[in-house]
Amino acid sequence: MADTRTATLTIDGTTYELPIRSPTAGPDVIDITKLYAQTGVFTHDPGFTSTSSCDSSITFIDGDKGELLHRGYPIDQLAMKSHFLEVCYLLLYGELPDAATLEEFEFTITHHTMIHEQMHNFFRGFRRDAHPMATMVGVVGAMSAFYHDSTDITDPRQREIASHRLIAKLPTIAAMAYKYSIGQPFVYPRNDIDYAANFLRMCFAVPAEEYKVDPILSRAMDRIFTLHADHEQNASTSTVRLAASSGANPFACIAAGIACLWGPAHGGANQACLEMLREIGSPNRIPEFIERAKDKDDPFRLMGFGHRVYKNFDPRAKVMKESADEVLDLLGVDNNPTLQVAKELERVALEDPYFVEKKLYPNVDFYSGIILDAIGFPTSMFTPIFAVARTVGWVSQWKEMIADPALKIGRPRQLYTGETLRDYVEIEDR
Ligand code: SDX
């Protein structure tokens, strides 16, 4: 049944009725698409704390319940029962695939994992000590120079091929960025092992000996990919959508998403969090850092804590915490000092009135670095791994947006606080 409810707005004695739209889950929205035309005023919401930017049916987060659904399926069930490529199919197409469809999808992704041989030259243009995210932004953006047959966004088949290429090639590019940074030769993907195992092999195999993927690490890697796959209209997804609204090609849009994810307030937090846990070093230094996090004059924040939407536990952090225990236990790494500090920091923070009152809980980045460190990655690879996983979310949201007949270029307005009109002053008169 169509919504007939309205919100009433009165400005200087004139009353306006604004339509209210109801979602299938979550808060109602007030549709302000005609507000400026009707009233001559803008809404103002830097940081988009109260603003819905689009219609989407891919992911839903209930921040109060600590619930995350992908096409209606809860993240904890997907993390424990599904696997990353099946979740990729679900995000891209909206339903869980049957066995034959899944096999065909996995075959397709597997056979797109190599990159054009000439792209290897791009890596050699970077310093060896370049952050792998810098390399990934550059190389992914350059994909538009090589895959011209999937840049016409008006062609649904080209959109699908571009999506498959991006999901398939990001692990290869991330692994090559890592190999380049440590001076080791690139390792080509293989078609006889799964997505997560392929990524581990491309990162850790060397030509001098056979590399056998540890199934424990491969399962942990796959679960980390699943937990990072998509997350509504977060900063990097919104960046991809805004870039795509101008009609830019998919590779350029995903490169923009990678650039945004790099920030320490967003995807860069996993690297910053592990570095923070190492700086804390032992539980007896935790009070010092808790006080710094609460000090308004200190820019320090507890990395891996807090979230714009979750005002309860981030469900991904719960699964990640269980996985950290499991992986370290299976690897025989007991009493990992960083994990001990993390668990004690979580306990102390969750009992502290400041964190309780501001509803600050561990987020997806709090425990992920501990697992990635146990698998053998340097902290500089943590955000690239986040980017590999989030690529499916970015391309799914991109596809949804481009297919929307109501698509318009994103062009926010502003609250202008600068000088009003004034005439130029000759230099001799200044
Ligand atoms: C991700 O959007 C997504 O979905 C992102 C993500 C995804 O999957 O895409 O979930 C991935 O980016 C997770 C978040 C990773 N970032 C960090 O862990 C960095 C540390 N966290 C903070 O920077 C912060 O919590 C944010 C950026 C995550 C959220 O910032 P908001 O929503 O803008 O909240 P805020 O900065 O307005 O904070 C509200 C209050 C403030 O105090 P007051 O000004 O009200 O007095 O809480 C305080 C903040 O100072 N606060 C913190 C804190 N986070 C918020 N204080 C200490 N430590 C923190 N971590």
Short mmCIF file of C-alpha atoms and ligand atoms in Angstrom, two decimals:
data_model
loop_
_atom_site.label_atom_id
_atom_site.label_comp_id
_atom_site.label_asym_id
_atom_site.label_seq_id
_atom_site.Cartn_x
_atom_site.Cartn_y
_atom_site.Cartn_z
CA MET A 1 0.00 0.00 0.00
CA ALA A 2 1.47 3.39 -1.01
CA ASP A 3 2.59 5.63 1.86
CA THR A 4 0.14 8.54 2.44
CA ARG A 5 1.64 9.81 5.69
CA THR A 6 3.36 13.21 5.61
CA ALA A 7 5.64 15.28 7.84
CA THR A 8 4.53 18.88 8.38
CA LEU A 9 7.15 21.61 8.16
CA THR A 10 6.36 25.22 8.96
CA ILE A 11 8.76 27.97 7.85
CA ASP A 12 7.93 31.61 8.61
CA GLY A 13 4.25 30.77 8.96
CA THR A 14 3.98 28.74 5.76
CA THR A 15 3.26 25.01 6.19
CA TYR A 16 4.57 22.32 3.90
CA GLU A 17 3.68 18.61 3.77
CA LEU A 18 6.60 16.29 3.06
CA PRO A 19 5.94 12.63 2.13
CA ILE A 20 7.05 9.92 4.60
CA ARG A 21 8.30 6.64 3.12
CA SER A 22 8.51 3.41 5.10
CA PRO A 23 11.28 0.83 4.58
CA THR A 24 10.92 -2.94 4.94
CA ALA A 25 13.13 -2.53 8.04
CA GLY A 26 14.62 0.41 9.90
CA PRO A 27 13.59 4.06 10.34
CA ASP A 28 11.03 5.85 8.17
CA VAL A 29 12.40 8.57 5.89
CA ILE A 30 11.07 12.02 5.09
CA ASP A 31 11.33 12.47 1.34
CA ILE A 32 12.88 15.93 0.80
CA THR A 33 13.59 15.60 -2.92
CA LYS A 34 11.19 18.51 -3.59
CA LEU A 35 11.97 20.50 -0.43
CA TYR A 36 14.18 23.16 -2.06
CA ALA A 37 11.79 23.62 -5.00
CA GLN A 38 8.86 24.03 -2.59
CA THR A 39 10.50 26.04 0.21
CA GLY A 40 13.75 27.58 -1.07
CA VAL A 41 15.65 26.04 1.86
CA PHE A 42 18.19 23.18 2.05
CA THR A 43 18.56 20.61 4.80
CA HIS A 44 22.00 20.62 6.43
CA ASP A 45 23.66 17.38 7.62
CA PRO A 46 27.51 17.29 7.40
CA GLY A 47 28.63 13.69 7.90
CA PHE A 48 25.16 12.50 6.91
CA THR A 49 24.26 11.55 10.49
CA SER A 50 20.50 11.73 9.74
CA THR A 51 20.40 11.37 5.97
CA SER A 52 19.36 8.49 3.75
CA SER A 53 21.18 8.76 0.40
CA CYS A 54 19.49 6.04 -1.66
CA ASP A 55 17.07 3.13 -1.87
CA SER A 56 18.90 -0.17 -1.38
CA SER A 57 17.91 -3.81 -0.83
CA ILE A 58 21.37 -5.30 -0.31
CA THR A 59 22.36 -4.87 3.36
CA PHE A 60 20.54 -3.76 6.50
CA ILE A 61 22.02 -2.85 9.88
CA ASP A 62 20.03 -2.50 13.09
CA GLY A 63 22.52 -0.54 15.21
CA ASP A 64 20.53 -0.91 18.42
CA LYS A 65 20.11 -4.67 18.10
CA GLY A 66 23.61 -5.19 16.74
CA GLU A 67 22.15 -6.93 13.69
CA LEU A 68 23.66 -7.08 10.17
CA LEU A 69 21.68 -8.70 7.33
CA HIS A 70 22.86 -9.39 3.79
CA ARG A 71 19.74 -9.79 1.60
CA GLY A 72 17.97 -10.71 4.86
CA TYR A 73 20.47 -13.35 6.06
CA PRO A 74 22.25 -12.55 9.39
CA ILE A 75 26.02 -12.15 9.19
CA ASP A 76 26.74 -14.67 11.95
CA GLN A 77 24.88 -17.42 10.04
CA LEU A 78 26.63 -16.51 6.78
CA ALA A 79 30.03 -16.43 8.51
CA MET A 80 29.52 -19.84 10.12
CA LYS A 81 27.55 -21.68 7.41
CA SER A 82 28.37 -20.04 4.06
CA HIS A 83 31.62 -19.07 2.35
CA PHE A 84 32.84 -15.88 0.69
CA LEU A 85 32.05 -16.62 -2.98
CA GLU A 86 28.55 -17.77 -2.05
CA VAL A 87 28.10 -14.50 -0.11
CA CYS A 88 29.41 -12.65 -3.19
CA TYR A 89 26.71 -14.30 -5.30
CA LEU A 90 24.06 -13.42 -2.67
CA LEU A 91 25.13 -9.76 -2.56
CA LEU A 92 25.32 -9.47 -6.36
CA TYR A 93 22.12 -11.31 -7.29
CA GLY A 94 19.92 -11.20 -4.19
CA GLU A 95 19.37 -14.91 -3.51
CA LEU A 96 21.45 -17.87 -2.30
CA PRO A 97 22.44 -19.91 -5.40
CA ASP A 98 21.61 -23.57 -5.97
CA ALA A 99 24.56 -25.92 -6.34
CA ALA A 100 24.82 -25.70 -10.14
CA THR A 101 24.57 -21.90 -10.15
CA LEU A 102 27.18 -21.59 -7.41
CA GLU A 103 29.55 -23.91 -9.28
CA GLU A 104 29.15 -21.82 -12.44
CA PHE A 105 29.73 -18.57 -10.53
CA GLU A 106 32.82 -19.91 -8.82
CA PHE A 107 34.15 -21.16 -12.19
CA THR A 108 33.61 -17.67 -13.64
CA ILE A 109 35.36 -15.86 -10.80
CA THR A 110 38.21 -18.39 -10.76
CA HIS A 111 38.82 -17.86 -14.49
CA HIS A 112 39.06 -14.08 -14.14
CA THR A 113 41.77 -14.03 -11.45
CA MET A 114 44.77 -13.27 -13.70
CA ILE A 115 45.52 -9.65 -14.62
CA HIS A 116 46.83 -8.42 -18.00
CA GLU A 117 50.56 -9.23 -18.06
CA GLN A 118 51.42 -5.65 -19.01
CA MET A 119 49.87 -4.43 -15.73
CA HIS A 120 52.83 -5.94 -13.92
CA ASN A 121 54.79 -2.90 -15.06
CA PHE A 122 52.64 -0.59 -12.95
CA PHE A 123 53.93 -2.12 -9.74
CA ARG A 124 57.53 -1.40 -10.73
CA GLY A 125 56.72 2.31 -10.92
CA PHE A 126 56.18 2.41 -7.14
CA ARG A 127 58.85 2.58 -4.44
CA ARG A 128 59.22 -0.77 -2.70
CA ASP A 129 58.21 0.89 0.57
CA ALA A 130 55.00 2.35 -0.86
CA HIS A 131 51.97 1.43 1.25
CA PRO A 132 50.14 -1.39 -0.58
CA MET A 133 46.98 0.75 -0.53
CA ALA A 134 48.77 3.35 -2.67
CA THR A 135 49.65 0.63 -5.15
CA MET A 136 46.11 -0.75 -5.16
CA VAL A 137 44.50 2.64 -5.78
CA GLY A 138 46.82 3.11 -8.76
CA VAL A 139 46.61 -0.35 -10.27
CA VAL A 140 42.82 -0.75 -9.85
CA GLY A 141 42.26 2.67 -11.42
CA ALA A 142 44.50 1.59 -14.30
CA MET A 143 42.29 -1.46 -14.97
CA SER A 144 40.04 0.87 -17.01
CA ALA A 145 42.95 1.17 -19.46
CA PHE A 146 42.96 -2.59 -20.02
CA TYR A 147 39.39 -3.83 -19.82
CA HIS A 148 37.64 -1.55 -22.33
CA ASP A 149 35.11 -4.30 -23.13
CA SER A 150 33.55 -3.90 -19.65
CA THR A 151 33.46 -0.14 -19.16
CA ASP A 152 30.17 0.66 -20.94
CA ILE A 153 27.94 1.05 -17.88
CA THR A 154 24.78 1.18 -20.01
CA ASP A 155 25.29 -2.47 -21.00
CA PRO A 156 24.11 -4.88 -18.25
CA ARG A 157 26.38 -7.65 -19.52
CA GLN A 158 29.43 -5.36 -19.40
CA ARG A 159 28.43 -4.30 -15.88
CA GLU A 160 28.32 -7.96 -14.87
CA ILE A 161 31.69 -8.77 -16.46
CA ALA A 162 33.28 -5.73 -14.77
CA SER A 163 31.85 -6.91 -11.42
CA HIS A 164 33.25 -10.41 -11.90
CA ARG A 165 36.64 -9.05 -13.00
CA LEU A 166 36.92 -6.78 -9.96
CA ILE A 167 35.94 -9.49 -7.45
CA ALA A 168 38.33 -11.95 -9.12
CA LYS A 169 41.33 -9.66 -9.66
CA LEU A 170 41.47 -7.68 -6.42
CA PRO A 171 43.11 -10.56 -4.49
CA THR A 172 45.69 -10.92 -7.25
CA ILE A 173 46.45 -7.20 -7.20
CA ALA A 174 46.62 -7.07 -3.39
CA ALA A 175 48.93 -10.08 -3.29
CA MET A 176 51.15 -8.54 -5.99
CA ALA A 177 51.30 -5.28 -4.00
CA TYR A 178 52.48 -7.29 -1.00
CA LYS A 179 55.03 -9.33 -2.95
CA TYR A 180 56.39 -6.16 -4.56
CA SER A 181 56.74 -4.49 -1.15
CA ILE A 182 58.89 -7.37 0.18
CA GLY A 183 60.95 -7.84 -2.98
CA GLN A 184 59.64 -11.30 -3.79
CA PRO A 185 58.45 -12.47 -7.23
CA PHE A 186 54.77 -12.34 -8.09
CA VAL A 187 52.89 -15.62 -7.67
CA TYR A 188 50.22 -16.37 -10.28
CA PRO A 189 46.74 -17.47 -9.19
CA ARG A 190 45.79 -21.13 -9.59
CA ASN A 191 42.44 -22.53 -10.76
CA ASP A 192 42.55 -25.66 -8.63
CA ILE A 193 42.23 -23.99 -5.21
CA ASP A 194 39.51 -21.78 -3.74
CA TYR A 195 39.42 -18.01 -3.45
CA ALA A 196 40.85 -17.64 0.06
CA ALA A 197 43.48 -20.36 -0.43
CA ASN A 198 44.52 -18.71 -3.70
CA PHE A 199 45.02 -15.39 -1.95
CA LEU A 200 47.15 -16.95 0.80
CA ARG A 201 49.22 -18.81 -1.77
CA MET A 202 49.77 -15.70 -3.90
CA CYS A 203 50.93 -13.87 -0.75
CA PHE A 204 53.09 -16.49 0.92
CA ALA A 205 54.32 -18.99 -1.74
CA VAL A 206 57.84 -18.63 -3.15
CA PRO A 207 59.19 -20.31 -6.32
CA ALA A 208 61.88 -22.05 -4.29
CA GLU A 209 59.51 -24.57 -2.73
CA GLU A 210 56.00 -26.00 -2.81
CA TYR A 211 53.47 -24.06 -0.72
CA LYS A 212 50.69 -26.00 0.98
CA VAL A 213 47.77 -23.85 2.16
CA ASP A 214 46.88 -24.54 5.79
CA PRO A 215 43.10 -25.23 5.78
CA ILE A 216 42.77 -23.53 9.17
CA LEU A 217 44.23 -20.31 7.82
CA SER A 218 42.26 -20.59 4.59
CA ARG A 219 38.99 -20.94 6.51
CA ALA A 220 39.91 -17.98 8.75
CA MET A 221 40.81 -15.92 5.66
CA ASP A 222 37.53 -16.81 3.98
CA ARG A 223 35.60 -15.83 7.11
CA ILE A 224 37.41 -12.49 7.31
CA PHE A 225 36.46 -11.80 3.68
CA THR A 226 32.81 -12.64 4.48
CA LEU A 227 32.74 -10.38 7.55
CA HIS A 228 33.98 -7.41 5.54
CA ALA A 229 31.90 -7.91 2.37
CA ASP A 230 29.34 -5.10 2.61
CA HIS A 231 27.97 -2.62 5.12
CA GLU A 232 25.18 -0.34 3.83
CA GLN A 233 26.20 3.20 2.83
CA ASN A 234 29.54 3.49 4.71
CA ALA A 235 32.03 6.16 3.64
CA SER A 236 33.78 4.12 0.93
CA THR A 237 30.55 2.71 -0.51
CA SER A 238 29.10 6.22 -0.61
CA THR A 239 32.28 7.33 -2.39
CA VAL A 240 31.80 4.60 -5.00
CA ARG A 241 28.16 5.61 -5.48
CA LEU A 242 29.00 9.31 -5.84
CA ALA A 243 31.76 8.58 -8.36
CA ALA A 244 29.44 6.22 -10.26
CA SER A 245 26.66 8.84 -10.38
CA SER A 246 28.72 10.83 -12.89
CA GLY A 247 28.91 7.78 -15.20
CA ALA A 248 32.57 7.05 -14.42
CA ASN A 249 33.71 3.55 -15.36
CA PRO A 250 33.52 0.83 -12.65
CA PHE A 251 37.30 0.50 -12.23
CA ALA A 252 37.67 4.23 -11.55
CA CYS A 253 34.78 4.07 -9.06
CA ILE A 254 36.26 1.14 -7.13
CA ALA A 255 39.66 2.89 -7.06
CA ALA A 256 37.87 5.85 -5.43
CA GLY A 257 36.35 3.47 -2.86
CA ILE A 258 39.80 2.02 -2.07
CA ALA A 259 41.16 5.54 -1.55
CA CYS A 260 38.37 6.37 0.91
CA LEU A 261 38.66 3.07 2.78
CA TRP A 262 42.34 3.84 3.49
CA GLY A 263 41.52 6.44 6.15
CA PRO A 264 42.17 5.44 9.81
CA ALA A 265 38.60 6.40 10.76
CA HIS A 266 37.35 3.77 8.28
CA GLY A 267 39.13 0.77 6.81
CA GLY A 268 42.54 1.95 7.99
CA ALA A 269 41.41 1.33 11.58
CA ASN A 270 42.41 -2.36 11.52
CA GLN A 271 46.06 -1.42 10.94
CA ALA A 272 45.84 1.46 13.46
CA CYS A 273 44.17 -0.82 16.02
CA LEU A 274 46.87 -3.50 16.00
CA GLU A 275 49.55 -0.82 16.16
CA MET A 276 47.70 0.69 19.14
CA LEU A 277 47.42 -2.70 20.90
CA ARG A 278 51.15 -3.23 20.39
CA GLU A 279 51.90 0.28 21.71
CA ILE A 280 49.82 -0.45 24.81
CA GLY A 281 51.90 -3.62 25.12
CA SER A 282 50.57 -4.90 28.42
CA PRO A 283 47.32 -4.78 30.41
CA ASN A 284 48.83 -2.52 33.09
CA ARG A 285 49.13 0.33 30.55
CA ILE A 286 45.44 0.14 29.58
CA PRO A 287 44.21 2.76 32.09
CA GLU A 288 46.62 5.32 30.59
CA PHE A 289 45.17 4.80 27.11
CA ILE A 290 41.56 4.75 28.34
CA GLU A 291 42.17 8.16 29.94
CA ARG A 292 43.73 9.50 26.74
CA ALA A 293 40.72 8.25 24.73
CA LYS A 294 38.41 10.18 27.07
CA ASP A 295 40.51 13.37 27.07
CA LYS A 296 38.87 15.90 24.72
CA ASP A 297 42.22 17.68 24.37
CA ASP A 298 43.91 14.50 23.19
CA PRO A 299 43.18 13.51 19.56
CA PHE A 300 43.82 9.85 20.50
CA ARG A 301 40.87 7.53 20.02
CA LEU A 302 40.61 3.82 20.83
CA MET A 303 41.02 2.37 17.35
CA GLY A 304 38.61 -0.46 16.61
CA PHE A 305 36.06 1.08 18.97
CA GLY A 306 32.88 2.99 18.19
CA HIS A 307 30.66 3.11 15.14
CA ARG A 308 28.25 5.54 13.49
CA VAL A 309 25.50 2.95 13.31
CA TYR A 310 26.19 0.25 15.92
CA LYS A 311 25.18 1.46 19.37
CA ASN A 312 25.46 -2.12 20.55
CA PHE A 313 28.02 -4.81 19.75
CA ASP A 314 29.13 -4.98 16.09
CA PRO A 315 28.02 -8.55 15.24
CA ARG A 316 31.12 -8.90 13.06
CA ALA A 317 33.34 -8.19 16.07
CA LYS A 318 31.67 -11.04 17.98
CA VAL A 319 32.38 -13.55 15.20
CA MET A 320 35.88 -12.12 14.75
CA LYS A 321 36.60 -12.50 18.49
CA GLU A 322 35.51 -16.17 18.40
CA SER A 323 37.61 -16.72 15.28
CA ALA A 324 40.65 -15.09 16.90
CA ASP A 325 40.42 -17.51 19.81
CA GLU A 326 39.90 -20.46 17.44
CA VAL A 327 42.71 -19.59 15.00
CA LEU A 328 45.28 -18.82 17.68
CA ASP A 329 44.32 -21.98 19.56
CA LEU A 330 44.55 -24.13 16.42
CA LEU A 331 47.90 -22.53 15.59
CA GLY A 332 49.09 -23.32 19.08
CA VAL A 333 49.61 -19.61 19.77
CA ASP A 334 48.44 -19.43 23.36
CA ASN A 335 48.70 -16.33 25.53
CA ASN A 336 49.16 -14.08 22.51
CA PRO A 337 50.05 -10.84 24.34
CA THR A 338 48.21 -8.66 21.83
CA LEU A 339 45.04 -10.74 22.19
CA GLN A 340 45.32 -10.57 25.98
CA VAL A 341 45.65 -6.78 25.80
CA ALA A 342 42.67 -6.60 23.40
CA LYS A 343 40.43 -8.68 25.65
CA GLU A 344 41.38 -6.72 28.77
CA LEU A 345 41.01 -3.40 26.94
CA GLU A 346 37.54 -4.45 25.79
CA ARG A 347 36.58 -5.50 29.34
CA VAL A 348 37.84 -2.26 30.94
CA ALA A 349 36.33 0.00 28.25
CA LEU A 350 32.92 -1.68 28.39
CA GLU A 351 32.81 -1.06 32.14
CA ASP A 352 33.89 2.59 31.84
CA PRO A 353 31.02 5.13 32.12
CA TYR A 354 32.41 7.19 29.19
CA PHE A 355 32.19 4.28 26.76
CA VAL A 356 28.91 3.04 28.22
CA GLU A 357 27.26 6.47 27.98
CA LYS A 358 28.53 7.03 24.40
CA LYS A 359 27.62 3.43 23.45
CA LEU A 360 31.10 2.67 22.17
CA TYR A 361 31.71 -1.03 21.47
CA PRO A 362 34.41 -2.94 19.58
CA ASN A 363 33.81 -2.80 15.84
CA VAL A 364 34.89 -5.06 12.97
CA ASP A 365 38.45 -3.72 13.16
CA PHE A 366 39.12 -4.51 16.81
CA TYR A 367 39.97 -8.20 16.51
CA SER A 368 40.57 -8.64 12.78
CA GLY A 369 44.19 -7.48 12.98
CA ILE A 370 45.01 -10.15 15.57
CA ILE A 371 43.86 -12.88 13.20
CA LEU A 372 45.61 -11.35 10.19
CA ASP A 373 48.81 -11.02 12.24
CA ALA A 374 48.51 -14.70 13.28
CA ILE A 375 48.07 -15.69 9.63
CA GLY A 376 51.34 -13.90 8.88
CA PHE A 377 50.38 -10.56 7.33
CA PRO A 378 52.18 -7.29 8.16
CA THR A 379 49.87 -4.50 9.40
CA SER A 380 50.31 -2.71 6.06
CA MET A 381 48.29 -5.51 4.41
CA PHE A 382 45.30 -5.25 6.76
CA THR A 383 43.45 -2.51 4.88
CA PRO A 384 44.24 -3.99 1.44
CA ILE A 385 42.58 -7.20 2.69
CA PHE A 386 39.57 -5.15 3.80
CA ALA A 387 39.49 -3.65 0.26
CA VAL A 388 39.63 -7.11 -1.34
CA ALA A 389 36.62 -8.20 0.72
CA ARG A 390 34.64 -4.98 0.33
CA THR A 391 34.98 -4.99 -3.46
CA VAL A 392 31.93 -7.25 -3.73
CA GLY A 393 29.93 -4.80 -1.61
CA TRP A 394 31.10 -1.87 -3.68
CA VAL A 395 30.29 -3.50 -7.02
CA SER A 396 26.93 -4.81 -5.75
CA GLN A 397 25.91 -1.33 -4.60
CA TRP A 398 27.29 0.14 -7.86
CA LYS A 399 25.25 -2.32 -9.98
CA GLU A 400 22.11 -1.58 -7.94
CA MET A 401 22.58 2.14 -8.40
CA ILE A 402 23.37 2.10 -12.15
CA ALA A 403 20.32 -0.08 -12.81
CA ASP A 404 18.06 2.41 -10.98
CA PRO A 405 16.05 4.38 -13.59
CA ALA A 406 15.84 7.25 -11.08
CA LEU A 407 19.67 7.59 -11.08
CA LYS A 408 20.81 11.22 -10.88
CA ILE A 409 24.29 12.67 -10.48
CA GLY A 410 25.04 13.31 -6.81
CA ARG A 411 25.48 17.03 -6.23
CA PRO A 412 25.06 18.21 -2.59
CA ARG A 413 24.51 21.91 -1.79
CA GLN A 414 26.07 23.82 1.16
CA LEU A 415 25.59 26.31 3.96
CA TYR A 416 27.73 29.19 2.62
CA THR A 417 29.54 31.14 5.35
CA GLY A 418 31.99 33.09 3.21
CA GLU A 419 32.14 36.72 1.95
CA THR A 420 29.19 38.09 0.04
CA LEU A 421 29.65 39.97 -3.28
CA ARG A 422 32.53 42.54 -3.27
CA ASP A 423 34.57 44.29 -6.00
CA TYR A 424 38.21 43.52 -6.88
CA VAL A 425 40.75 45.79 -5.14
CA GLU A 426 43.84 46.85 -7.12
CA ILE A 427 47.06 45.95 -5.36
CA GLU A 428 48.05 49.57 -4.83
CA ASP A 429 44.79 50.10 -2.93
CA ARG A 430 45.13 47.12 -0.53
C1 SDX B 1 34.64 0.97 9.86
O1 SDX B 1 30.36 3.10 8.43
C2 SDX B 1 30.68 1.82 8.46
O2 SDX B 1 29.84 0.95 8.37
C3 SDX B 1 32.18 1.54 8.58
C4 SDX B 1 32.60 0.07 8.70
C5 SDX B 1 32.28 -0.72 7.44
O3 SDX B 1 32.18 -1.95 7.53
O4 SDX B 1 32.25 -0.09 6.35
O5 SDX B 1 31.91 -0.53 9.80
C6 SDX B 1 34.11 -0.05 8.91
O6 SDX B 1 35.05 2.00 9.42
C7 SDX B 1 34.55 0.71 11.34
C8 SDX B 1 35.03 1.93 12.19
C9 SDX B 1 36.56 1.88 12.24
N1 SDX B 1 37.10 3.13 12.85
C10 SDX B 1 37.65 3.10 14.07
O7 SDX B 1 37.67 2.12 14.81
C11 SDX B 1 38.27 4.43 14.48
C12 SDX B 1 37.85 4.80 15.90
N2 SDX B 1 36.42 5.11 15.89
C13 SDX B 1 36.01 6.48 15.79
O8 SDX B 1 36.85 7.28 14.99
C14 SDX B 1 34.51 6.65 15.57
O9 SDX B 1 33.89 5.84 16.48
C15 SDX B 1 33.92 6.40 14.20
C16 SDX B 1 34.62 7.17 13.13
C17 SDX B 1 33.96 4.95 13.87
C18 SDX B 1 32.45 6.85 14.26
O10 SDX B 1 32.47 8.23 14.39
P1 SDX B 1 31.08 9.05 14.52
O11 SDX B 1 29.91 8.19 14.27
O12 SDX B 1 31.22 10.30 13.73
O13 SDX B 1 31.02 9.34 16.04
P2 SDX B 1 31.67 10.60 16.73
O14 SDX B 1 33.07 10.77 16.20
O15 SDX B 1 30.72 11.73 16.62
O16 SDX B 1 31.78 10.08 18.23
C19 SDX B 1 30.69 10.22 19.11
C20 SDX B 1 31.35 10.50 20.45
C21 SDX B 1 32.38 11.62 20.38
O17 SDX B 1 32.42 12.23 21.67
P3 SDX B 1 31.60 13.65 21.85
O18 SDX B 1 32.13 14.59 20.77
O19 SDX B 1 30.13 13.29 21.66
O20 SDX B 1 31.93 14.08 23.25
O21 SDX B 1 32.08 9.32 20.87
C22 SDX B 1 33.47 9.64 20.95
C23 SDX B 1 33.70 10.92 20.17
O22 SDX B 1 34.79 11.65 20.73
N3 SDX B 1 34.18 8.52 20.32
C24 SDX B 1 35.29 7.98 20.78
C25 SDX B 1 35.58 6.94 19.89
N4 SDX B 1 34.67 6.90 18.91
C26 SDX B 1 33.80 7.90 19.18
N5 SDX B 1 36.07 8.25 21.85
C27 SDX B 1 37.16 7.47 22.03
N6 SDX B 1 37.50 6.43 21.21
C28 SDX B 1 36.73 6.14 20.13
N7 SDX B 1 37.06 5.14 19.33
#
